[in-house]
N, CA, C and O atoms as a GROMACS GRO file, in nm:
protein
  272
    1UNK      N    1  -1.832 -21.684  -3.733
    1UNK     CA    2  -1.699 -21.701  -3.677
    1UNK      C    3  -1.618 -21.572  -3.685
    1UNK      O    4  -1.532 -21.547  -3.601
    2UNK      N    5  -1.645 -21.490  -3.787
    2UNK     CA    6  -1.571 -21.365  -3.804
    2UNK      C    7  -1.591 -21.270  -3.686
    2UNK      O    8  -1.507 -21.184  -3.661
    3UNK      N    9  -1.701 -21.286  -3.615
    3UNK     CA   10  -1.728 -21.203  -3.498
    3UNK      C   11  -1.613 -21.208  -3.397
    3UNK      O   12  -1.587 -21.109  -3.329
    4UNK      N   13  -1.546 -21.320  -3.387
    4UNK     CA   14  -1.440 -21.340  -3.288
    4UNK      C   15  -1.307 -21.277  -3.329
    4UNK      O   16  -1.208 -21.292  -3.258
    5UNK      N   17  -1.302 -21.207  -3.441
    5UNK     CA   18  -1.179 -21.144  -3.488
    5UNK      C   19  -1.165 -21.001  -3.436
    5UNK      O   20  -1.143 -20.908  -3.513
    6UNK      N   21  -1.179 -20.983  -3.305
    6UNK     CA   22  -1.161 -20.852  -3.244
    6UNK      C   23  -1.036 -20.854  -3.157
    6UNK      O   24  -0.982 -20.960  -3.126
    7UNK      N   25  -0.991 -20.735  -3.119
    7UNK     CA   26  -0.873 -20.723  -3.032
    7UNK      C   27  -0.910 -20.778  -2.894
    7UNK      O   28  -1.002 -20.725  -2.832
    8UNK      N   29  -0.842 -20.881  -2.844
    8UNK     CA   30  -0.875 -20.939  -2.714
    8UNK      C   31  -0.873 -20.838  -2.600
    8UNK      O   32  -0.944 -20.856  -2.501
    9UNK      N   33  -0.794 -20.733  -2.611
    9UNK     CA   34  -0.790 -20.631  -2.506
    9UNK      C   35  -0.922 -20.555  -2.496
    9UNK      O   36  -0.950 -20.492  -2.394
   10UNK      N   37  -1.003 -20.561  -2.601
   10UNK     CA   38  -1.131 -20.489  -2.604
   10UNK      C   39  -1.250 -20.583  -2.582
   10UNK      O   40  -1.365 -20.544  -2.605
   11UNK      N   41  -1.224 -20.703  -2.538
   11UNK     CA   42  -1.327 -20.806  -2.531
   11UNK      C   43  -1.451 -20.764  -2.451
   11UNK      O   44  -1.563 -20.779  -2.501
   12UNK      N   45  -1.434 -20.711  -2.331
   12UNK     CA   46  -1.551 -20.676  -2.250
   12UNK      C   47  -1.634 -20.568  -2.316
   12UNK      O   48  -1.756 -20.570  -2.308
   13UNK      N   49  -1.570 -20.472  -2.382
   13UNK     CA   50  -1.643 -20.367  -2.452
   13UNK      C   51  -1.722 -20.427  -2.569
   13UNK      O   52  -1.838 -20.392  -2.590
   14UNK      N   53  -1.661 -20.516  -2.644
   14UNK     CA   54  -1.728 -20.580  -2.758
   14UNK      C   55  -1.847 -20.663  -2.710
   14UNK      O   56  -1.958 -20.649  -2.762
   15UNK      N   57  -1.825 -20.750  -2.612
   15UNK     CA   58  -1.930 -20.840  -2.566
   15UNK      C   59  -2.044 -20.764  -2.500
   15UNK      O   60  -2.161 -20.787  -2.531
   16UNK      N   61  -2.010 -20.673  -2.408
   16UNK     CA   62  -2.117 -20.600  -2.340
   16UNK      C   63  -2.182 -20.496  -2.429
   16UNK      O   64  -2.296 -20.457  -2.404
   17UNK      N   65  -2.114 -20.449  -2.532
   17UNK     CA   66  -2.178 -20.364  -2.633
   17UNK      C   67  -2.289 -20.441  -2.703
   17UNK      O   68  -2.398 -20.389  -2.726
   18UNK      N   69  -2.261 -20.566  -2.736
   18UNK     CA   70  -2.361 -20.652  -2.797
   18UNK      C   71  -2.477 -20.678  -2.700
   18UNK      O   72  -2.594 -20.671  -2.738
   19UNK      N   73  -2.443 -20.709  -2.575
   19UNK     CA   74  -2.546 -20.736  -2.472
   19UNK      C   75  -2.635 -20.613  -2.454
   19UNK      O   76  -2.757 -20.625  -2.451
   20UNK      N   77  -2.575 -20.495  -2.441
   20UNK     CA   78  -2.653 -20.373  -2.421
   20UNK      C   79  -2.742 -20.344  -2.541
   20UNK      O   80  -2.856 -20.300  -2.524
   21UNK      N   81  -2.693 -20.367  -2.661
   21UNK     CA   82  -2.773 -20.344  -2.781
   21UNK      C   83  -2.894 -20.436  -2.784
   21UNK      O   84  -3.006 -20.391  -2.809
   22UNK      N   85  -2.873 -20.564  -2.759
   22UNK     CA   86  -2.983 -20.661  -2.765
   22UNK      C   87  -3.083 -20.643  -2.652
   22UNK      O   88  -3.203 -20.663  -2.671
   23UNK      N   89  -3.035 -20.606  -2.533
   23UNK     CA   90  -3.127 -20.591  -2.420
   23UNK      C   91  -3.203 -20.460  -2.422
   23UNK      O   92  -3.280 -20.431  -2.330
   24UNK      N   93  -3.184 -20.378  -2.526
   24UNK     CA   94  -3.268 -20.260  -2.547
   24UNK      C   95  -3.410 -20.304  -2.583
   24UNK      O   96  -3.506 -20.231  -2.560
   25UNK      N   97  -3.424 -20.422  -2.640
   25UNK     CA   98  -3.556 -20.474  -2.673
   25UNK      C   99  -3.626 -20.518  -2.545
   25UNK      O  100  -3.565 -20.588  -2.463
   26UNK      N  101  -3.750 -20.480  -2.525
   26UNK     CA  102  -3.818 -20.510  -2.398
   26UNK      C  103  -3.835 -20.660  -2.370
   26UNK      O  104  -3.853 -20.698  -2.254
   27UNK      N  105  -3.829 -20.743  -2.471
   27UNK     CA  106  -3.849 -20.887  -2.451
   27UNK      C  107  -3.718 -20.962  -2.427
   27UNK      O  108  -3.718 -21.083  -2.407
   28UNK      N  109  -3.605 -20.890  -2.429
   28UNK     CA  110  -3.475 -20.954  -2.408
   28UNK      C  111  -3.412 -20.899  -2.281
   28UNK      O  112  -3.387 -20.779  -2.270
   29UNK      N  113  -3.387 -20.988  -2.184
   29UNK     CA  114  -3.323 -20.945  -2.060
   29UNK      C  115  -3.184 -21.007  -2.042
   29UNK      O  116  -3.102 -20.958  -1.965
   30UNK      N  117  -3.158 -21.116  -2.115
   30UNK     CA  118  -3.029 -21.184  -2.109
   30UNK      C  119  -2.990 -21.229  -2.248
   30UNK      O  120  -3.075 -21.249  -2.336
   31UNK      N  121  -2.860 -21.246  -2.268
   31UNK     CA  122  -2.807 -21.287  -2.398
   31UNK      C  123  -2.714 -21.406  -2.378
   31UNK      O  124  -2.627 -21.404  -2.291
   32UNK      N  125  -2.735 -21.508  -2.458
   32UNK     CA  126  -2.642 -21.621  -2.461
   32UNK      C  127  -2.572 -21.616  -2.595
   32UNK      O  128  -2.636 -21.619  -2.700
   33UNK      N  129  -2.442 -21.608  -2.593
   33UNK     CA  130  -2.363 -21.596  -2.715
   33UNK      C  131  -2.321 -21.734  -2.764
   33UNK      O  132  -2.256 -21.809  -2.693
   34UNK      N  133  -2.361 -21.764  -2.886
   34UNK     CA  134  -2.321 -21.889  -2.951
   34UNK      C  135  -2.260 -21.854  -3.086
   34UNK      O  136  -2.306 -21.762  -3.154
   35UNK      N  137  -2.158 -21.927  -3.125
   35UNK     CA  138  -2.097 -21.912  -3.256
   35UNK      C  139  -2.105 -22.048  -3.323
   35UNK      O  140  -2.049 -22.147  -3.275
   36UNK      N  141  -2.175 -22.051  -3.434
   36UNK     CA  142  -2.199 -22.176  -3.506
   36UNK      C  143  -2.260 -22.281  -3.414
   36UNK      O  144  -2.226 -22.399  -3.421
   37UNK      N  145  -2.352 -22.236  -3.327
   37UNK     CA  146  -2.427 -22.326  -3.240
   37UNK      C  147  -2.357 -22.369  -3.112
   37UNK      O  148  -2.412 -22.449  -3.036
   38UNK      N  149  -2.237 -22.317  -3.087
   38UNK     CA  150  -2.160 -22.358  -2.968
   38UNK      C  151  -2.113 -22.236  -2.890
   38UNK      O  152  -2.092 -22.129  -2.948
   39UNK      N  153  -2.096 -22.253  -2.758
   39UNK     CA  154  -2.035 -22.147  -2.678
   39UNK      C  155  -1.889 -22.136  -2.721
   39UNK      O  156  -1.815 -22.234  -2.715
   40UNK      N  157  -1.848 -22.017  -2.765
   40UNK     CA  158  -1.711 -22.004  -2.816
   40UNK      C  159  -1.609 -21.985  -2.704
   40UNK      O  160  -1.642 -21.943  -2.594
   41UNK      N  161  -1.485 -22.018  -2.735
   41UNK     CA  162  -1.372 -21.978  -2.651
   41UNK      C  163  -1.336 -21.839  -2.700
   41UNK      O  164  -1.288 -21.822  -2.811
   42UNK      N  165  -1.359 -21.739  -2.615
   42UNK     CA  166  -1.336 -21.601  -2.657
   42UNK      C  167  -1.187 -21.568  -2.656
   42UNK      O  168  -1.113 -21.617  -2.570
   43UNK      N  169  -1.141 -21.486  -2.752
   43UNK     CA  170  -0.999 -21.454  -2.765
   43UNK      C  171  -0.936 -21.395  -2.640
   43UNK      O  172  -0.818 -21.419  -2.614
   44UNK      N  173  -1.012 -21.318  -2.560
   44UNK     CA  174  -0.959 -21.256  -2.441
   44UNK      C  175  -0.976 -21.338  -2.315
   44UNK      O  176  -0.934 -21.296  -2.207
   45UNK      N  177  -1.038 -21.455  -2.327
   45UNK     CA  178  -1.053 -21.545  -2.213
   45UNK      C  179  -1.178 -21.525  -2.128
   45UNK      O  180  -1.195 -21.594  -2.028
   46UNK      N  181  -1.264 -21.432  -2.165
   46UNK     CA  182  -1.389 -21.411  -2.091
   46UNK      C  183  -1.471 -21.540  -2.095
   46UNK      O  184  -1.481 -21.605  -2.199
   47UNK      N  185  -1.528 -21.577  -1.980
   47UNK     CA  186  -1.606 -21.701  -1.971
   47UNK      C  187  -1.753 -21.673  -1.996
   47UNK      O  188  -1.807 -21.572  -1.950
   48UNK      N  189  -1.817 -21.763  -2.067
   48UNK     CA  190  -1.958 -21.748  -2.101
   48UNK      C  191  -2.041 -21.859  -2.039
   48UNK      O  192  -2.125 -21.920  -2.107
   49UNK      N  193  -2.020 -21.887  -1.912
   49UNK     CA  194  -2.091 -21.994  -1.846
   49UNK      C  195  -2.240 -21.968  -1.830
   49UNK      O  196  -2.320 -22.060  -1.842
   50UNK      N  197  -2.276 -21.845  -1.802
   50UNK     CA  198  -2.416 -21.807  -1.779
   50UNK      C  199  -2.457 -21.704  -1.884
   50UNK      O  200  -2.372 -21.635  -1.940
   51UNK      N  201  -2.588 -21.694  -1.912
   51UNK     CA  202  -2.633 -21.586  -2.001
   51UNK      C  203  -2.591 -21.450  -1.943
   51UNK      O  204  -2.584 -21.434  -1.822
   52UNK      N  205  -2.565 -21.355  -2.030
   52UNK     CA  206  -2.518 -21.224  -1.991
   52UNK      C  207  -2.633 -21.124  -1.983
   52UNK      O  208  -2.727 -21.130  -2.062
   53UNK      N  209  -2.625 -21.033  -1.887
   53UNK     CA  210  -2.725 -20.929  -1.873
   53UNK      C  211  -2.654 -20.796  -1.852
   53UNK      O  212  -2.532 -20.790  -1.853
   54UNK      N  213  -2.731 -20.691  -1.831
   54UNK     CA  214  -2.674 -20.559  -1.807
   54UNK      C  215  -2.614 -20.546  -1.668
   54UNK      O  216  -2.549 -20.445  -1.641
   55UNK      N  217  -2.632 -20.641  -1.581
   55UNK     CA  218  -2.582 -20.630  -1.444
   55UNK      C  219  -2.433 -20.600  -1.436
   55UNK      O  220  -2.392 -20.516  -1.356
   56UNK      N  221  -2.353 -20.666  -1.516
   56UNK     CA  222  -2.208 -20.645  -1.510
   56UNK      C  223  -2.170 -20.508  -1.563
   56UNK      O  224  -2.074 -20.446  -1.516
   57UNK      N  225  -2.244 -20.460  -1.660
   57UNK     CA  226  -2.227 -20.324  -1.709
   57UNK      C  227  -2.105 -20.300  -1.795
   57UNK      O  228  -2.015 -20.384  -1.807
   58UNK      N  229  -2.104 -20.182  -1.856
   58UNK     CA  230  -1.995 -20.141  -1.942
   58UNK      C  231  -1.903 -20.040  -1.875
   58UNK      O  232  -1.800 -20.004  -1.933
   59UNK      N  233  -1.935 -19.994  -1.757
   59UNK     CA  234  -1.853 -19.894  -1.689
   59UNK      C  235  -1.737 -19.964  -1.619
   59UNK      O  236  -1.731 -19.970  -1.496
   60UNK      N  237  -1.647 -20.015  -1.699
   60UNK     CA  238  -1.535 -20.090  -1.647
   60UNK      C  239  -1.407 -20.007  -1.658
   60UNK      O  240  -1.395 -19.924  -1.748
   61UNK      N  241  -1.315 -20.029  -1.569
   61UNK     CA  242  -1.187 -19.960  -1.573
   61UNK      C  243  -1.087 -20.044  -1.651
   61UNK      O  244  -1.075 -20.165  -1.627
   62UNK      N  245  -1.016 -19.983  -1.743
   62UNK     CA  246  -0.915 -20.051  -1.823
   62UNK      C  247  -0.782 -19.979  -1.808
   62UNK      O  248  -0.779 -19.857  -1.795
   63UNK      N  249  -0.674 -20.053  -1.810
   63UNK     CA  250  -0.543 -19.985  -1.813
   63UNK      C  251  -0.534 -19.901  -1.941
   63UNK      O  252  -0.597 -19.936  -2.041
   64UNK      N  253  -0.459 -19.794  -1.939
   64UNK     CA  254  -0.449 -19.704  -2.054
   64UNK      C  255  -0.412 -19.778  -2.182
   64UNK      O  256  -0.466 -19.746  -2.288
   65UNK      N  257  -0.322 -19.875  -2.175
   65UNK     CA  258  -0.279 -19.946  -2.297
   65UNK      C  259  -0.387 -20.037  -2.354
   65UNK      O  260  -0.375 -20.079  -2.469
   66UNK      N  261  -0.490 -20.067  -2.278
   66UNK     CA  262  -0.597 -20.156  -2.326
   66UNK      C  263  -0.720 -20.080  -2.371
   66UNK      O  264  -0.817 -20.141  -2.418
   67UNK      N  265  -0.719 -19.949  -2.358
   67UNK     CA  266  -0.838 -19.870  -2.397
   67UNK      C  267  -0.851 -19.866  -2.547
   67UNK      O  268  -0.752 -19.850  -2.619
   68UNK      N  269  -0.977 -19.880  -2.595
   68UNK     CA  270  -0.999 -19.877  -2.741
   68UNK      C  271  -0.970 -19.740  -2.800
   68UNK      O  272  -0.984 -19.721  -2.920
   0.00000   0.00000   0.00000
């Protein structure tokens, strides 16, 4: 549960950082995020309806005030 204690403005960086790290393994192409066995409601509102892959990517544009 402590995983969800990040700044909501940094949500996509946190989530896709995790996805990119795990998909470095050749046997992992998608990641489904569960917290205590359930799909969590993420602090920044990102939806986790489908497993995540590298397709969405980390090269996202953020307003200056939301940059880590």
